[in-house]
Amino acid sequence: MSLPANASNRRRLDDAPLLVAARGGTPAQTPVWFMRQAGRSLPEYRRAREGVPMLRACLTPELVCEITLQPVRRHGVDAAILFSDIVLPLYASGVELDIVAGTGPVVNHPVRGAADVAALPGLRAEQVHGVGEAVRLLVHELGETPLIGFAGAPFTLASYLVEGGPSRNHERTKALMRSEPETWHALLGKLAENTLEFLRVQLDAGVDAVQLFDSWAGALSPHDYATYVRPHTDRILRGVAEYTDDRVPRIHFGVGTGELLGSMWECGASVLGVDWRVPLDRAVRRLTPMGGEPPVVQGNLDPAVLFADWESVRSEVDRILAEGRSAGGHVFNLGHGVLPDTDPDVLTGIVEYVHSVSRTARLDHA
């Protein structure tokens, strides 16, 4: 693909429903996109990825571009999400790790103390040049569809590094956090700076919004999150705001974080993702200050509901749309990522249904 000379300039997408909703406006229709829409359930994704390891794929611009575009073509979603992986900045910076099928990220030399933290490499922009190039390709190809940048939050990355891979209980992570708080904060400080650098590369290349994923934050108590994690997540989200003069919406999402929503919202996001365990209207009540403006929320259909009959799916979509009306803005999404065996036609049907219902509702109130 050839690029126009001004491909690195951020596009003006003033009427894009995702960006209007993220800024608290009233879009022409409720915007829809799905976490993990780029890949997993799509047969065209499996064909494109055949024989290509995940992390290599994430650094191959043409492949990233193709996979990111696939759900936009197929489903008509209101945003593309950059095809990437949560551990990509670690891998690109030189941390020895691999993504093992059926397991997830596995780190060869886990972080277990201050010396390991000191030895962790920083991320340089040129190490993720392929990601920036992929964004530039996508900005050229997407037309009026916004592109959401992608990054993992420090706690989740730290958990992989300390545990050596996925963990159910995060024993070593919590032990380091409490036993060596200085080491812990040094680790998360490094990860926060690496994540911010990773997002700067994407912002410089032209992404229209960013989402910060904290997949494992729900393992923490509110006290531990506020004490050991929030300052570093705050550093990233406010750093993005400063870097873009607050012009690029910042979405923050974690799994199982119902009790952490207030603390997560205080980190400086524009939009807070809510998983399926907390109704959106209840989340809005928790996050709205007395006499203040309600937040913009994203979510939150249970991904497992997509395996039910269409009437059941539609009923859940209706409920979530109704709950989302209490918010300052609503971006329709799942409460976590698309499951691998999901029927892609169900996702397409949800997009069409949400668009139709929300357009009709706006006309009725005009």
Coordinates of C-alpha atoms in Angstrom, one line a residue:
M1 CA 0.0 0.0 0.0
S2 CA 1.2 3.5 -0.7
L3 CA 0.6 6.3 1.7
P4 CA -0.3 10.0 1.1
A5 CA 2.2 12.5 2.3
N6 CA 0.0 13.7 5.2
A7 CA -0.9 10.2 6.5
S8 CA 0.6 11.0 9.9
N9 CA -1.9 13.9 10.5
R10 CA -4.8 13.2 12.8
R11 CA -8.1 13.1 10.9
R12 CA -11.0 15.4 11.5
L13 CA -13.9 13.0 12.4
D14 CA -16.2 15.4 14.2
D15 CA -19.3 13.5 13.4
A16 CA -18.0 10.0 14.0
P17 CA -20.5 8.4 16.5
L18 CA -17.8 6.9 18.7
L19 CA -15.9 10.2 19.1
V20 CA -19.1 12.2 19.6
A21 CA -20.3 9.8 22.4
A22 CA -16.9 9.7 24.0
R23 CA -16.9 13.4 24.4
G24 CA -20.4 13.4 25.9
G25 CA -22.3 14.5 22.8
T26 CA -25.3 13.0 21.1
P27 CA -24.3 11.0 18.1
A28 CA -26.6 10.1 15.2
Q29 CA -26.6 6.5 16.5
T30 CA -25.2 4.6 19.5
P31 CA -21.7 3.6 18.4
V32 CA -20.8 -0.1 18.6
W33 CA -17.5 -1.9 18.6
F34 CA -16.3 -5.1 20.2
M35 CA -13.2 -5.9 22.3
R36 CA -11.2 -8.6 20.5
Q37 CA -13.2 -7.9 17.3
A38 CA -9.9 -7.9 15.3
G39 CA -9.3 -11.7 15.1
R40 CA -10.4 -14.7 17.0
S41 CA -13.9 -15.4 15.7
L42 CA -13.3 -14.5 12.0
P43 CA -12.3 -17.2 9.5
E44 CA -10.5 -14.6 7.4
Y45 CA -8.4 -13.8 10.5
R46 CA -7.4 -17.4 10.9
R47 CA -6.4 -17.5 7.2
A48 CA -4.4 -14.3 7.5
R49 CA -2.6 -15.5 10.6
E50 CA -1.8 -19.0 9.4
G51 CA 1.8 -19.9 10.2
V52 CA 2.6 -16.4 11.7
P53 CA 3.4 -16.3 15.4
M54 CA 1.2 -13.8 17.3
L55 CA 3.9 -11.3 18.3
R56 CA 5.5 -11.3 14.9
A57 CA 2.1 -10.6 13.4
C58 CA 1.7 -7.6 15.7
L59 CA 4.9 -6.0 14.4
T60 CA 4.1 -6.7 10.7
P61 CA 2.4 -3.5 9.4
E62 CA 0.5 -4.9 6.4
L63 CA -0.8 -7.9 8.4
V64 CA -1.9 -5.6 11.3
C65 CA -3.7 -3.4 8.9
E66 CA -5.5 -6.3 7.2
I67 CA -6.6 -7.9 10.5
T68 CA -7.7 -4.6 12.0
L69 CA -9.8 -3.8 8.9
Q70 CA -11.6 -7.2 8.8
P71 CA -14.3 -6.6 11.4
V72 CA -15.0 -3.1 10.0
R73 CA -15.7 -4.6 6.6
R74 CA -17.7 -7.6 7.9
H75 CA -19.7 -6.0 10.8
G76 CA -19.9 -2.3 10.0
V77 CA -18.7 -1.4 13.5
D78 CA -18.2 2.3 14.4
A79 CA -14.5 1.9 15.3
A80 CA -11.5 -0.3 14.5
I81 CA -9.3 -1.5 17.4
L82 CA -5.7 -1.9 16.6
F83 CA -4.7 -5.5 16.3
S84 CA -2.0 -6.0 19.0
D85 CA -1.2 -7.9 22.2
I86 CA -1.0 -6.7 25.7
V87 CA 2.6 -7.9 26.1
L88 CA 3.9 -6.5 22.8
P89 CA 5.8 -3.5 24.4
L90 CA 7.6 -6.0 26.7
Y91 CA 8.6 -8.2 23.9
A92 CA 9.6 -5.4 21.6
S93 CA 11.8 -3.8 24.3
G94 CA 13.8 -7.1 24.7
V95 CA 12.0 -9.0 27.5
E96 CA 12.3 -12.7 26.7
L97 CA 8.7 -14.1 26.4
D98 CA 6.5 -16.0 24.2
I99 CA 2.7 -16.5 23.7
V100 CA 2.1 -20.2 24.2
A101 CA -1.0 -21.7 22.7
G102 CA -3.6 -22.6 25.4
T103 CA -1.6 -20.8 28.1
G104 CA -0.9 -17.2 27.1
P105 CA 2.2 -15.1 27.7
V106 CA 5.1 -16.9 29.3
V107 CA 8.1 -15.0 30.6
N108 CA 11.5 -16.8 30.5
H109 CA 13.1 -14.9 33.4
P110 CA 10.4 -13.6 35.8
V111 CA 10.9 -10.4 37.9
R112 CA 11.4 -11.4 41.5
G113 CA 13.3 -8.4 43.1
A114 CA 14.9 -5.0 42.8
A115 CA 17.8 -6.3 40.6
D116 CA 15.3 -7.7 38.1
V117 CA 13.4 -4.4 37.9
A118 CA 16.6 -2.5 37.4
A119 CA 17.5 -4.8 34.5
L120 CA 14.2 -4.3 32.7
P121 CA 14.7 -2.5 29.4
G122 CA 12.9 0.7 28.5
L123 CA 10.9 0.9 25.3
R124 CA 12.2 3.0 22.5
A125 CA 9.9 4.3 19.7
E126 CA 12.0 2.6 17.0
Q127 CA 11.4 -0.8 18.6
V128 CA 7.7 -0.5 17.7
H129 CA 8.1 1.2 14.4
G130 CA 6.0 -1.5 12.8
V131 CA 3.1 -0.5 15.0
G132 CA 3.3 3.1 14.0
E133 CA 3.5 2.1 10.3
A134 CA 0.4 -0.1 10.7
V135 CA -1.5 2.9 12.2
R136 CA -0.5 5.1 9.3
L137 CA -1.7 2.4 6.8
L138 CA -5.0 2.1 8.7
V139 CA -5.6 5.9 8.9
H140 CA -5.3 5.9 5.1
E141 CA -7.7 2.9 4.7
L142 CA -10.4 3.5 7.3
G143 CA -12.0 6.6 5.7
E144 CA -14.5 8.0 8.3
T145 CA -14.1 5.1 10.8
P146 CA -12.1 6.0 13.9
L147 CA -9.1 3.9 15.0
I148 CA -8.6 3.0 18.7
G149 CA -5.1 2.6 19.9
F150 CA -4.2 -0.3 22.2
A151 CA -2.1 -0.8 25.4
G152 CA -2.0 -2.9 28.5
A153 CA -2.1 -1.3 32.0
P154 CA 0.9 -1.6 34.4
F155 CA -0.7 -4.0 36.9
T156 CA -1.6 -6.6 34.3
L157 CA 1.8 -6.3 32.7
A158 CA 3.5 -6.6 36.1
S159 CA 1.5 -9.7 37.0
Y160 CA 2.8 -11.4 33.8
L161 CA 6.3 -10.4 34.6
V162 CA 6.3 -11.4 38.3
E163 CA 4.3 -14.6 37.9
G164 CA 6.0 -15.7 34.8
G165 CA 2.7 -16.1 33.0
P166 CA -1.0 -16.0 33.6
S167 CA -2.1 -16.6 37.3
R168 CA -5.3 -17.3 39.0
N169 CA -4.4 -15.9 42.4
H170 CA -1.4 -13.6 41.7
E171 CA 0.4 -14.8 44.8
R172 CA 3.9 -13.6 43.8
T173 CA 2.6 -10.3 42.5
K174 CA 0.8 -9.4 45.7
A175 CA 3.7 -10.6 47.8
L176 CA 6.1 -8.4 46.0
M177 CA 3.6 -5.5 46.1
R178 CA 3.4 -5.7 49.9
S179 CA 6.8 -7.0 50.9
E180 CA 8.9 -4.7 48.7
P181 CA 6.7 -1.6 47.9
E182 CA 9.7 0.4 46.7
T183 CA 10.6 -2.3 44.2
W184 CA 6.9 -2.6 43.2
H185 CA 6.5 1.1 42.5
A186 CA 9.8 1.1 40.6
L187 CA 8.4 -1.8 38.4
L188 CA 5.1 -0.1 37.7
G189 CA 6.8 3.2 37.1
K190 CA 8.9 1.6 34.4
L191 CA 5.9 -0.1 32.9
A192 CA 3.9 3.1 32.9
E193 CA 6.6 4.9 31.0
N194 CA 6.9 2.1 28.5
T195 CA 3.1 2.0 28.0
L196 CA 3.0 5.8 27.5
E197 CA 5.8 5.6 25.0
F198 CA 3.9 2.8 23.1
L199 CA 0.8 5.0 23.0
R200 CA 2.8 8.0 21.9
V201 CA 3.9 6.1 18.9
Q202 CA 0.3 5.3 18.0
L203 CA -0.8 8.8 18.7
D204 CA 1.9 10.3 16.5
A205 CA 0.8 8.0 13.7
G206 CA -2.8 9.1 14.0
V207 CA -5.0 7.0 16.2
D208 CA -8.3 8.7 17.1
A209 CA -8.8 7.3 20.6
V210 CA -6.9 4.9 22.9
Q211 CA -8.0 2.1 25.2
L212 CA -6.0 1.0 28.2
F213 CA -6.7 -2.6 29.3
D214 CA -6.2 -3.8 32.8
S215 CA -7.2 -7.4 32.5
W216 CA -6.2 -8.6 36.0
A217 CA -7.0 -5.5 38.1
G218 CA -10.2 -7.1 39.4
A219 CA -8.0 -9.3 41.6
L220 CA -7.2 -6.3 43.8
S221 CA -9.1 -4.8 46.7
P222 CA -10.1 -1.1 46.4
H223 CA -7.4 -0.2 49.0
D224 CA -4.6 -2.1 47.1
Y225 CA -5.7 -0.7 43.8
A226 CA -5.7 2.9 45.1
T227 CA -2.4 2.5 46.9
Y228 CA -0.3 0.3 44.6
V229 CA -1.8 0.8 41.1
R230 CA -3.8 3.9 40.5
P231 CA -0.9 6.4 40.6
H232 CA 0.7 4.6 37.7
T233 CA -2.4 4.2 35.6
D234 CA -3.1 7.9 36.3
R235 CA 0.4 8.7 34.9
I236 CA -0.5 7.0 31.6
L237 CA -4.0 8.4 31.1
R238 CA -3.1 11.9 32.2
G239 CA 0.1 11.7 30.1
V240 CA -2.0 10.9 27.0
A241 CA -4.3 13.9 27.8
E242 CA -1.3 16.2 28.1
Y243 CA 0.4 14.8 25.0
T244 CA -2.8 15.5 22.9
D245 CA -4.1 18.6 24.6
D246 CA -7.0 16.5 25.8
R247 CA -8.2 16.0 22.2
V248 CA -8.0 12.2 22.0
P249 CA -10.6 10.2 24.1
R250 CA -9.1 7.8 26.6
I251 CA -11.1 4.6 27.4
H252 CA -10.1 2.6 30.5
F253 CA -11.3 -1.0 31.0
G254 CA -10.8 -3.8 33.5
V255 CA -12.4 -7.2 34.2
G256 CA -14.2 -7.9 37.4
T257 CA -13.6 -4.3 38.6
G258 CA -17.1 -3.4 39.9
E259 CA -15.7 -2.3 43.3
L260 CA -12.8 -0.4 41.6
L261 CA -14.9 1.7 39.2
G262 CA -14.7 4.9 41.3
S263 CA -10.9 4.6 41.7
M264 CA -10.4 3.7 38.0
W265 CA -12.5 6.7 37.0
E266 CA -10.3 9.0 39.0
C267 CA -7.3 8.0 36.8
G268 CA -8.4 10.5 34.1
A269 CA -10.2 8.4 31.5
S270 CA -12.8 10.0 29.2
V271 CA -14.8 6.8 29.0
L272 CA -15.0 4.0 31.5
G273 CA -15.5 0.4 30.3
V274 CA -17.8 -1.7 32.5
D275 CA -17.8 -5.5 32.4
W276 CA -21.1 -7.4 32.4
R277 CA -21.2 -8.0 36.2
V278 CA -22.4 -4.4 36.9
P279 CA -25.5 -2.9 35.2
L280 CA -24.5 0.3 33.4
D281 CA -27.1 2.4 35.2
R282 CA -25.7 1.2 38.6
A283 CA -22.2 2.0 37.4
V284 CA -23.3 5.5 36.4
R285 CA -24.9 6.1 39.8
R286 CA -21.6 5.1 41.5
L287 CA -19.6 7.4 39.4
T288 CA -21.8 10.5 39.2
P289 CA -20.8 13.1 41.9
M290 CA -23.7 14.9 43.7
G291 CA -25.0 17.4 41.3
G292 CA -22.3 16.5 38.8
E293 CA -22.3 15.3 35.2
P294 CA -22.8 11.6 34.6
P295 CA -19.8 9.8 33.0
V296 CA -19.5 8.3 29.6
V297 CA -19.5 4.5 29.8
Q298 CA -18.8 1.6 27.5
G299 CA -20.3 -1.9 27.6
N300 CA -21.5 -4.3 28.6
L301 CA -23.1 -7.4 27.0
D302 CA -21.9 -10.7 28.5
P303 CA -19.8 -12.4 25.7
A304 CA -21.4 -15.7 26.5
V305 CA -24.9 -14.4 25.7
L306 CA -23.9 -14.4 22.1
F307 CA -24.3 -18.2 22.1
A308 CA -28.0 -17.9 23.0
D309 CA -30.9 -17.6 20.6
W310 CA -31.4 -14.3 18.8
E311 CA -34.4 -13.2 20.9
S312 CA -32.4 -13.6 24.0
V313 CA -29.5 -11.7 22.6
R314 CA -31.8 -8.9 21.4
S315 CA -33.5 -8.7 24.8
E316 CA -30.1 -8.3 26.5
V317 CA -29.1 -5.6 24.0
D318 CA -32.4 -3.7 24.7
R319 CA -31.7 -3.8 28.4
I320 CA -28.2 -2.5 28.1
L321 CA -29.2 0.3 25.7
A322 CA -31.9 1.3 28.3
E323 CA -29.4 1.3 31.1
G324 CA -26.9 3.3 29.0
R325 CA -29.3 6.1 28.7
S326 CA -28.5 7.3 32.2
A327 CA -24.9 8.0 31.2
G328 CA -23.4 11.1 29.8
G329 CA -22.7 9.0 26.7
H330 CA -22.8 5.3 25.8
V331 CA -20.5 3.2 23.6
F332 CA -22.1 -0.2 23.1
N333 CA -19.6 -3.1 23.6
L334 CA -19.2 -6.4 25.2
G335 CA -18.3 -6.7 28.9
H336 CA -15.1 -8.4 27.8
G337 CA -13.6 -9.7 24.5
V338 CA -15.3 -11.7 21.8
L339 CA -15.0 -15.5 22.5
P340 CA -13.2 -17.5 19.8
D341 CA -16.2 -19.7 18.9
T342 CA -18.7 -16.8 18.5
D343 CA -20.7 -16.8 15.3
P344 CA -19.6 -13.7 13.4
D345 CA -23.2 -13.2 12.1
V346 CA -24.4 -12.6 15.6
L347 CA -21.9 -9.7 16.0
T348 CA -23.1 -8.3 12.6
G349 CA -26.7 -8.6 13.7
I350 CA -26.0 -6.7 17.0
V351 CA -24.4 -3.8 15.1
E352 CA -27.3 -3.5 12.7
Y353 CA -29.8 -3.8 15.6
V354 CA -28.2 -1.2 17.8
H355 CA -27.8 1.2 14.9
S356 CA -31.5 0.8 13.9
V357 CA -32.9 1.0 17.4
S358 CA -30.8 4.0 18.4
R359 CA -31.5 6.0 15.2
T360 CA -35.3 5.4 15.7
A361 CA -35.1 6.5 19.3
R362 CA -33.4 9.7 18.3
L363 CA -35.9 10.4 15.6
D364 CA -38.8 9.8 18.1
H365 CA -37.2 12.4 20.5
A366 CA -36.4 15.0 17.8

